[in-house]
CSV table of C-alpha atoms and ligand atoms in Angstrom, one decimal:
chain,number,residue,atom,x,y,z
A,1250,MET,CA,14.8,210.3,131.5
A,1251,THR,CA,12.4,210.0,128.5
A,1252,ASP,CA,11.9,212.5,126.2
A,1253,HIS,CA,8.2,213.8,127.5
A,1254,LEU,CA,10.2,214.0,131.0
A,1255,ASP,CA,12.7,216.3,129.6
A,1256,ALA,CA,10.1,218.5,128.2
A,1257,ALA,CA,8.3,218.3,131.4
A,1258,THR,CA,10.9,220.1,133.4
A,1259,ALA,CA,12.3,221.9,130.1
A,1260,GLY,CA,13.5,225.7,130.7
A,1261,GLN,CA,14.9,225.0,134.3
A,1262,GLY,CA,18.4,226.1,135.1
A,1263,ARG,CA,20.7,223.4,135.7
A,1264,ASP,CA,21.4,224.8,138.7
A,1265,LEU,CA,18.2,223.7,140.0
A,1266,HIS,CA,18.6,220.3,138.5
A,1267,ALA,CA,22.2,220.2,140.8
A,1268,PHE,CA,20.3,221.5,143.8
A,1269,ILE,CA,17.8,218.5,143.4
A,1270,ALA,CA,19.7,216.1,143.3
A,1271,GLY,CA,22.1,216.6,146.3
A,1272,LEU,CA,18.7,217.5,148.0
A,1273,PRO,CA,18.6,215.4,151.0
A,1274,LYS,CA,15.4,213.6,150.3
A,1275,ALA,CA,12.6,211.0,152.1
A,1276,GLU,CA,10.1,209.1,150.0
A,1277,LEU,CA,6.9,208.0,151.3
A,1278,HIS,CA,5.2,205.9,148.6
A,1279,VAL,CA,7.6,204.1,146.1
A,1280,HIS,CA,6.4,200.3,145.2
A,1281,HIS,CA,8.9,197.5,145.7
A,1282,VAL,CA,8.6,195.9,142.5
A,1283,GLY,CA,7.7,198.8,140.6
A,1284,SER,CA,11.4,199.9,141.6
A,1285,ALA,CA,13.2,197.4,139.9
A,1286,SER,CA,15.6,198.9,137.4
A,1287,PRO,CA,15.9,198.2,133.9
A,1288,ARG,CA,18.6,196.0,134.4
A,1289,ILE,CA,17.3,193.9,137.3
A,1290,VAL,CA,14.2,193.3,135.4
A,1291,SER,CA,16.0,192.3,132.6
A,1292,GLU,CA,18.3,190.2,134.2
A,1293,LEU,CA,15.2,188.2,136.0
A,1294,ALA,CA,13.4,188.3,132.6
A,1295,ALA,CA,16.7,186.1,130.9
A,1296,ARG,CA,16.2,183.4,134.0
A,1297,HIS,CA,12.6,182.9,133.6
A,1298,PRO,CA,12.5,182.6,129.8
A,1299,ASP,CA,8.6,181.3,130.0
A,1300,SER,CA,7.9,185.3,130.8
A,1301,LYS,CA,6.9,187.8,127.8
A,1302,VAL,CA,9.2,190.8,129.8
A,1303,PRO,CA,11.9,191.9,127.1
A,1304,THR,CA,15.2,190.6,128.5
A,1305,ASP,CA,16.8,193.7,126.6
A,1306,PRO,CA,16.9,197.1,129.2
A,1307,GLU,CA,16.2,199.4,126.0
A,1308,ALA,CA,13.3,197.2,125.0
A,1309,LEU,CA,11.4,198.0,128.5
A,1310,ALA,CA,10.6,201.7,127.9
A,1311,ASP,CA,8.1,200.5,125.0
A,1312,TYR,CA,7.1,197.7,127.1
A,1313,PHE,CA,6.5,200.0,130.1
A,1314,THR,CA,3.8,202.0,127.8
A,1315,PHE,CA,0.2,201.7,128.9
A,1316,THR,CA,-3.0,202.5,127.7
A,1317,ASP,CA,-4.8,202.7,131.0
A,1318,PHE,CA,-4.4,201.3,134.6
A,1319,ALA,CA,-5.4,198.4,134.1
A,1320,HIS,CA,-2.6,197.7,131.4
A,1321,PHE,CA,-0.3,199.3,134.2
A,1322,ILE,CA,-1.5,196.3,136.9
A,1323,GLU,CA,-1.4,193.8,133.8
A,1324,LEU,CA,2.4,194.5,132.8
A,1325,TYR,CA,3.3,195.3,136.3
A,1326,LEU,CA,2.1,191.3,137.3
A,1327,SER,CA,4.5,190.1,134.5
A,1328,VAL,CA,7.5,191.6,136.8
A,1329,VAL,CA,6.1,190.3,139.8
A,1330,ASP,CA,6.1,186.9,138.1
A,1331,LEU,CA,9.7,187.2,137.8
A,1332,VAL,CA,10.7,187.2,141.5
A,1333,ARG,CA,10.8,183.5,142.4
A,1334,THR,CA,13.1,183.1,144.8
A,1335,PRO,CA,14.2,184.5,147.9
A,1336,GLU,CA,17.4,185.4,146.7
A,1337,ASP,CA,15.6,187.5,143.8
A,1338,VAL,CA,13.6,189.3,146.8
A,1339,ARG,CA,17.0,190.2,148.4
A,1340,LEU,CA,18.7,191.5,145.4
A,1341,LEU,CA,16.2,193.4,144.4
A,1342,THR,CA,15.6,195.3,147.6
A,1343,TYR,CA,18.8,195.5,147.9
A,1344,GLU,CA,19.6,197.3,144.5
A,1345,VAL,CA,16.2,199.5,145.5
A,1346,GLY,CA,18.3,201.3,148.4
A,1347,ARG,CA,21.1,201.7,146.1
A,1348,GLU,CA,19.2,203.3,144.1
A,1349,LEU,CA,17.4,205.3,146.5
A,1350,ALA,CA,20.6,206.1,148.0
A,1351,ARG,CA,22.0,207.6,144.6
A,1352,GLN,CA,19.5,210.0,144.9
A,1353,GLN,CA,20.2,211.5,148.1
A,1354,VAL,CA,17.3,209.5,149.7
A,1355,ARG,CA,17.5,209.1,153.8
A,1356,TYR,CA,15.0,207.4,154.2
A,1357,ALA,CA,12.1,205.9,152.4
A,1358,GLU,CA,9.1,204.1,153.1
A,1359,LEU,CA,8.9,200.9,150.7
A,1360,THR,CA,5.6,199.4,149.8
A,1361,VAL,CA,5.7,195.6,149.7
A,1362,THR,CA,3.0,193.3,148.8
A,1363,PRO,CA,3.9,190.3,150.5
A,1364,PHE,CA,0.7,188.3,149.5
A,1365,SER,CA,1.9,188.2,145.8
A,1366,SER,CA,5.1,186.8,146.8
A,1367,THR,CA,3.6,183.9,149.3
A,1368,ARG,CA,1.0,183.1,146.6
A,1369,ARG,CA,4.0,182.9,144.0
A,1370,GLY,CA,5.3,180.0,146.4
A,1371,ILE,CA,8.1,182.2,148.4
A,1372,ASP,CA,8.1,180.9,151.7
A,1373,GLU,CA,7.0,184.0,154.3
A,1374,ARG,CA,10.0,183.4,156.8
A,1375,ALA,CA,12.3,183.7,153.7
A,1376,PHE,CA,10.7,186.4,152.4
A,1377,MET,CA,10.8,188.5,155.8
A,1378,ASP,CA,14.2,187.3,156.0
A,1379,ALA,CA,15.1,188.6,152.5
A,1380,ILE,CA,13.7,192.2,152.6
A,1381,GLU,CA,15.1,192.4,156.4
A,1382,ASP,CA,18.8,191.4,155.4
A,1383,ALA,CA,18.8,193.9,152.5
A,1384,ARG,CA,17.1,196.6,154.3
A,1385,LYS,CA,20.0,196.1,157.1
A,1386,ALA,CA,23.1,196.1,154.3
A,1387,ALA,CA,21.1,199.1,152.3
A,1388,GLU,CA,21.4,200.8,156.0
A,1389,SER,CA,24.8,200.1,156.7
A,1390,GLU,CA,26.6,200.2,153.3
A,1391,PHE,CA,24.7,203.1,151.6
A,1392,GLY,CA,23.3,205.1,154.9
A,1393,THR,CA,19.4,204.8,153.7
A,1394,VAL,CA,17.6,203.8,156.2
A,1395,LEU,CA,14.3,201.4,154.8
A,1396,ARG,CA,11.0,201.1,156.5
A,1397,TRP,CA,8.1,198.8,155.1
A,1398,CYS,CA,3.9,199.4,154.5
A,1399,PHE,CA,2.4,195.9,153.6
A,1400,ASP,CA,0.1,196.7,151.2
A,1401,ILE,CA,-3.4,194.4,150.7
A,1402,PRO,CA,-3.9,194.1,146.4
A,1403,GLY,CA,-7.2,194.9,147.1
A,1404,GLU,CA,-8.1,193.4,143.9
A,1405,ALA,CA,-7.2,189.7,144.7
A,1406,GLY,CA,-10.2,189.8,147.3
A,1407,LEU,CA,-10.4,189.5,151.0
A,1408,GLU,CA,-8.1,186.1,151.1
A,1409,SER,CA,-5.3,188.8,150.3
A,1410,ALA,CA,-6.3,191.1,152.9
A,1411,GLU,CA,-6.1,188.1,155.3
A,1412,GLU,CA,-2.9,186.7,154.6
A,1413,THR,CA,-1.5,190.3,154.6
A,1414,VAL,CA,-2.7,191.3,157.9
A,1415,ARG,CA,-2.0,187.8,159.3
A,1416,LEU,CA,1.9,188.5,157.9
A,1417,ALA,CA,1.5,192.0,159.5
A,1418,THR,CA,0.6,191.2,162.8
A,1419,ASP,CA,2.2,187.6,163.4
A,1420,ASP,CA,4.8,188.4,166.3
A,1421,ARG,CA,7.0,185.2,164.5
A,1422,LEU,CA,6.9,187.0,161.2
A,1423,ARG,CA,6.5,190.5,161.4
A,1424,PRO,CA,9.7,192.2,160.1
A,1425,GLU,CA,11.4,195.1,162.5
A,1426,GLY,CA,11.5,197.6,159.8
A,1427,LEU,CA,7.4,197.5,159.0
A,1428,VAL,CA,5.8,200.6,160.1
A,1429,SER,CA,2.5,200.8,157.7
A,1430,PHE,CA,-0.6,199.1,156.6
A,1431,GLY,CA,-1.7,199.6,152.9
A,1432,LEU,CA,-4.1,198.6,149.9
A,1433,GLY,CA,-2.6,198.8,146.7
A,1434,GLY,CA,-4.2,197.4,143.1
A,1435,PRO,CA,-7.4,198.7,141.2
A,1436,GLU,CA,-10.0,201.1,143.1
A,1437,ILE,CA,-12.9,200.6,140.2
A,1438,GLY,CA,-15.0,197.7,141.7
A,1439,VAL,CA,-13.0,197.1,145.0
A,1440,PRO,CA,-14.7,199.2,147.3
A,1441,ARG,CA,-12.6,200.4,150.5
A,1442,PRO,CA,-14.9,199.5,153.2
A,1443,GLN,CA,-14.7,195.9,152.8
A,1444,PHE,CA,-11.1,196.1,154.2
A,1445,LYS,CA,-12.0,197.8,157.4
A,1446,PRO,CA,-11.5,194.8,159.3
A,1447,TYR,CA,-8.0,194.2,158.4
A,1448,PHE,CA,-7.3,197.3,159.0
A,1449,ASP,CA,-8.7,197.6,162.3
A,1450,ARG,CA,-6.2,194.6,163.1
A,1451,ALA,CA,-3.2,196.2,161.8
A,1452,ILE,CA,-4.1,199.7,163.4
A,1453,ALA,CA,-4.3,197.5,166.9
A,1454,ALA,CA,-1.2,196.0,166.3
A,1455,GLY,CA,0.2,199.5,166.1
A,1456,LEU,CA,0.8,200.1,162.0
A,1457,HIS,CA,-0.4,203.2,160.4
A,1458,SER,CA,-2.8,203.3,158.1
A,1459,VAL,CA,-1.8,204.7,154.5
A,1460,PRO,CA,-4.4,203.4,151.6
A,1461,HIS,CA,-3.9,204.6,148.0
A,1462,ALA,CA,-7.7,206.2,147.5
A,1463,GLY,CA,-8.9,208.8,144.9
A,1464,GLU,CA,-6.1,207.6,142.3
A,1465,THR,CA,-8.4,206.5,139.6
A,1466,THR,CA,-11.9,206.7,141.3
A,1467,GLY,CA,-13.8,210.0,143.0
A,1468,PRO,CA,-13.7,211.6,146.2
A,1469,GLU,CA,-16.0,209.3,147.9
A,1470,THR,CA,-13.2,206.6,148.0
A,1471,VAL,CA,-10.7,209.4,149.8
A,1472,TRP,CA,-13.7,209.7,152.1
A,1473,ASP,CA,-13.7,206.1,152.6
A,1474,ALA,CA,-10.5,205.5,153.6
A,1475,LEU,CA,-10.6,208.3,155.9
A,1476,ASP,CA,-13.5,207.3,157.6
A,1477,GLU,CA,-13.6,203.2,157.3
A,1478,LEU,CA,-9.7,202.5,157.2
A,1479,ARG,CA,-8.7,205.8,159.2
A,1480,ALA,CA,-6.0,206.5,156.4
A,1481,GLU,CA,-3.3,208.8,158.3
A,1482,ARG,CA,-1.9,209.6,154.4
A,1483,ILE,CA,-3.3,208.9,151.5
A,1484,GLY,CA,-1.6,207.5,148.2
A,1485,HIS,CA,-2.5,209.5,145.6
A,1486,GLY,CA,-5.6,211.1,146.6
A,1487,THR,CA,-5.4,213.0,142.8
A,1488,SER,CA,-9.8,213.2,142.7
A,1489,SER,CA,-9.6,215.4,146.1
A,1490,ALA,CA,-9.1,218.2,144.0
A,1491,ARG,CA,-13.1,217.8,143.0
A,1492,ASP,CA,-14.2,218.0,146.6
A,1493,PRO,CA,-13.4,221.7,148.1
A,1494,GLU,CA,-14.7,219.9,151.9
A,1495,LEU,CA,-12.3,217.0,151.5
A,1496,LEU,CA,-9.7,219.4,150.8
A,1497,ARG,CA,-11.0,221.5,153.5
A,1498,HIS,CA,-10.9,218.3,156.1
A,1499,LEU,CA,-7.4,217.0,154.7
A,1500,ALA,CA,-5.7,220.8,155.2
A,1501,GLU,CA,-7.2,220.8,158.8
A,1502,ARG,CA,-6.4,217.7,159.7
A,1503,ARG,CA,-2.9,217.6,158.2
A,1504,ILE,CA,-3.5,214.4,156.3
A,1505,PRO,CA,-0.9,214.1,153.5
A,1506,LEU,CA,-1.3,213.0,150.1
A,1507,GLU,CA,1.4,211.1,148.6
A,1508,VAL,CA,1.3,212.8,145.1
A,1509,CYS,CA,3.2,211.1,142.5
A,1510,PRO,CA,2.8,213.6,139.0
A,1511,THR,CA,4.5,211.3,136.6
A,1512,SER,CA,2.6,207.7,137.5
A,1513,ASN,CA,-0.6,209.6,137.4
A,1514,ILE,CA,0.3,210.7,133.6
A,1515,ALA,CA,2.0,207.5,132.7
A,1516,THR,CA,-1.2,205.1,134.0
A,1517,ARG,CA,-3.7,207.6,132.3
A,1518,ALA,CA,-5.4,208.5,135.3
A,1519,VAL,CA,-4.4,212.4,134.7
A,1520,ALA,CA,-4.3,213.7,131.0
A,1521,THR,CA,-1.4,216.0,131.2
A,1522,LEU,CA,0.9,217.3,133.8
A,1523,ASP,CA,-0.7,220.6,133.2
A,1524,GLU,CA,-4.0,219.0,134.3
A,1525,HIS,CA,-2.6,217.8,137.9
A,1526,PRO,CA,-4.0,218.9,140.4
A,1527,LEU,CA,-0.8,219.7,142.4
A,1528,LYS,CA,-1.0,223.3,142.7
A,1529,GLU,CA,-4.9,223.1,143.8
A,1530,PHE,CA,-3.6,221.0,146.5
A,1531,THR,CA,-1.0,223.4,147.8
A,1532,ARG,CA,-3.2,226.3,147.6
A,1533,ALA,CA,-5.8,224.7,149.6
A,1534,GLY,CA,-3.1,224.1,152.3
A,1535,VAL,CA,-3.1,220.3,152.0
A,1536,LEU,CA,0.3,219.0,152.9
A,1537,VAL,CA,2.0,217.6,150.0
A,1538,THR,CA,4.8,214.9,149.5
A,1539,ILE,CA,6.4,214.2,146.5
A,1540,ASN,CA,6.9,210.7,145.3
A,1541,SER,CA,7.7,208.5,142.3
A,1542,ASP,CA,5.5,205.4,142.6
A,1543,ASP,CA,7.1,202.6,140.4
A,1544,PRO,CA,9.8,205.0,139.1
A,1545,PRO,CA,11.6,202.5,136.4
A,1546,MET,CA,8.1,201.8,135.1
A,1547,PHE,CA,7.3,205.3,134.9
A,1548,GLY,CA,10.7,206.5,133.2
A,1549,THR,CA,11.3,208.7,136.1
A,1550,ASP,CA,13.0,208.7,139.6
A,1551,LEU,CA,12.5,210.8,142.8
A,1552,ASN,CA,14.7,213.8,141.7
A,1553,ASN,CA,12.6,214.2,138.5
A,1554,GLU,CA,9.7,214.5,140.4
A,1555,TYR,CA,10.8,217.2,142.4
A,1556,ALA,CA,11.7,218.9,139.2
A,1557,VAL,CA,8.4,218.6,137.8
A,1558,ALA,CA,6.8,219.6,141.0
A,1559,ALA,CA,9.2,222.7,141.0
A,1560,ARG,CA,7.9,224.0,137.6
A,1561,LEU,CA,4.3,223.1,138.5
A,1562,LEU,CA,4.1,224.6,141.6
A,1563,GLU,CA,7.3,227.3,140.5
A,1564,LEU,CA,9.3,226.8,143.4
A,1565,ASP,CA,12.6,227.9,144.1
A,1566,GLU,CA,15.4,226.1,146.1
A,1567,ARG,CA,13.9,227.0,149.6
A,1568,GLY,CA,10.6,225.8,148.2
A,1569,LEU,CA,11.9,222.7,146.8
A,1570,ALA,CA,13.6,222.3,150.6
A,1571,ASP,CA,10.3,222.9,152.3
A,1572,LEU,CA,8.6,220.0,150.0
A,1573,ALA,CA,11.4,218.2,151.1
A,1574,LYS,CA,10.7,218.6,154.4
A,1575,ASN,CA,6.8,218.0,154.1
A,1576,ALA,CA,7.9,214.2,153.3
A,1577,VAL,CA,9.9,214.4,156.5
A,1578,GLU,CA,6.9,215.5,158.8
A,1579,ALA,CA,4.5,213.3,157.0
A,1580,SER,CA,7.0,210.2,157.2
A,1581,PHE,CA,6.8,207.4,160.2
A,1582,MET,CA,10.6,208.3,161.5
A,1583,ASP,CA,10.7,209.0,164.9
A,1584,PRO,CA,11.2,212.8,166.1
A,1585,SER,CA,14.7,212.8,166.6
A,1586,GLY,CA,15.1,211.0,163.3
A,1587,LYS,CA,12.9,213.6,161.5
A,1588,ALA,CA,14.8,216.5,163.5
A,1589,ARG,CA,17.8,215.4,162.0
A,1590,LEU,CA,16.8,215.0,158.4
A,1591,ALA,CA,15.0,218.6,158.6
A,1592,ALA,CA,18.0,219.9,159.8
A,1593,GLU,CA,20.1,218.0,157.2
A,1594,ILE,CA,18.1,219.7,154.4
A,1595,ASP,CA,18.3,223.4,156.0
A,1596,THR,CA,22.2,223.0,156.4
A,1597,TYR,CA,22.3,221.6,152.6
A,1598,THR,CA,20.0,224.7,151.1
A,1599,THR,CA,21.7,227.4,152.9
A,1600,SER,CA,25.4,225.9,151.9
A,1601,TRP,CA,24.2,226.0,148.6
A,1602,LEU,CA,22.4,229.6,148.4
A,1603,ALA,CA,25.6,230.6,150.0
A,1604,SER,CA,28.1,229.6,147.3
B,2814,LIG,O1,-0.2,189.0,143.4
B,2814,LIG,C1,-1.3,188.9,142.8
B,2814,LIG,O2,-1.6,187.9,142.1
B,2814,LIG,C2,-2.6,189.6,142.5
B,2814,LIG,C3,-3.6,189.0,141.5
B,2814,LIG,C4,-4.6,190.1,141.7
B,2814,LIG,C5,-4.7,191.1,142.0
B,2814,LIG,C6,-3.4,191.6,142.0
B,2814,LIG,C7,-3.2,193.6,142.4
B,2814,LIG,O3,-3.8,194.1,141.7
B,2814,LIG,C8,-1.6,193.7,142.6
B,2814,LIG,C9,-1.4,195.4,142.5
B,2814,LIG,C10,-0.3,195.9,143.0
B,2814,LIG,O4,0.2,197.1,142.0
B,2814,LIG,C11,0.9,197.8,143.3
B,2814,LIG,N1,0.8,198.9,142.6
B,2814,LIG,C12,2.0,199.8,142.2
B,2814,LIG,N2,1.7,200.6,141.8
B,2814,LIG,C13,0.7,201.4,142.0
B,2814,LIG,C14,-0.3,202.4,142.1
B,2814,LIG,O5,-0.1,203.0,141.2
B,2814,LIG,N3,-1.6,202.3,142.3
B,2814,LIG,C15,-2.2,201.2,142.9
B,2814,LIG,N4,-1.4,199.7,143.1
B,2814,LIG,C16,0.1,199.9,142.8
B,2814,LIG,C17,0.3,197.3,144.2
B,2814,LIG,O6,1.3,197.6,145.6
B,2814,LIG,C18,-0.2,196.0,144.2
B,2814,LIG,O7,1.0,195.5,144.9
B,2814,LIG,C19,-2.1,190.9,142.5
B,2815,ZN,ZN1,1.1,203.5,144.4
């Protein structure tokens, strides 16, 4: 982890970090390409010397220093440009599964942007086969269950929405692991309501609605995501803290927020961790889940995000276990999978506290 993150969790006992490292977890907001490890990014960059992405893993931390959200998206797309073949897709996905397993993540919903790959010339059938092949390998070799959220890259326009919903709902293409439908990219200048017809089709096909909203714009975007896109969870939702009525609504309807604290600092959506509204969410009774978003790009991982949350919310082991169980509750796992993972979290915590 980078120095600013060490500082973010300084003062916490080594024991709390060890507890988090072993805690069984679910992750609900983590992007596919945004999870490429420095090793994979540099390997892909070396294969494609026309790219400006550094080939030296050490140089990547500097490369991934963002001036604002738009700069983040620009650099994110430079990594998307490196993923050019179905084998690149398979390797990337398999390695993401390995990294999640290392952190004791038992279940993850990974946000995948198929439009970005198909428009770059990857065959749609080969793309689906690559992610599914990696999903099955990750489950059988590492024990981590992966599920997909296909997201519209909103700034790419309605053409990308049409393509994404087609890929998500065509029975000949739709991958077995697909559970939800999302909307990512910049929010400024990309109003959410225009995507309603595409979300309607995805929902009619049995997918859950999980758009990003309120990451870089105000609470009105979160309302739009709820009212127009029928959001069941909100990606980030940071600006909800500015609207007490919205907080009440989220709490009453138990609509979870997928909070990604370090991401919000790295993209400068929030100025400092101490100004992050996580505590306001919990005080208002909102169901919060903790996530890493694009971990290597933000110099973080899910374990570090739990450590950051423990500091901001002043949590002990039991509080952290409750946070992990929030993600289980908010997930799209079936009831028996939820019960199993919640029980595993309880067993781990009880035996940790007894030792
Ligand atoms: O792929 C393209 O050609 C393309 C063209 C125009 C615009 C876009 C995008 O806007 C892609 C955005 C991309 O960013 C992903 N992402 C990762 N982390 C975040 C986040 O914290 N907030 C919003 N979006 C994020 C998202 O999944 C999109 O795929 C692409
Ligand atoms: Zn995101």
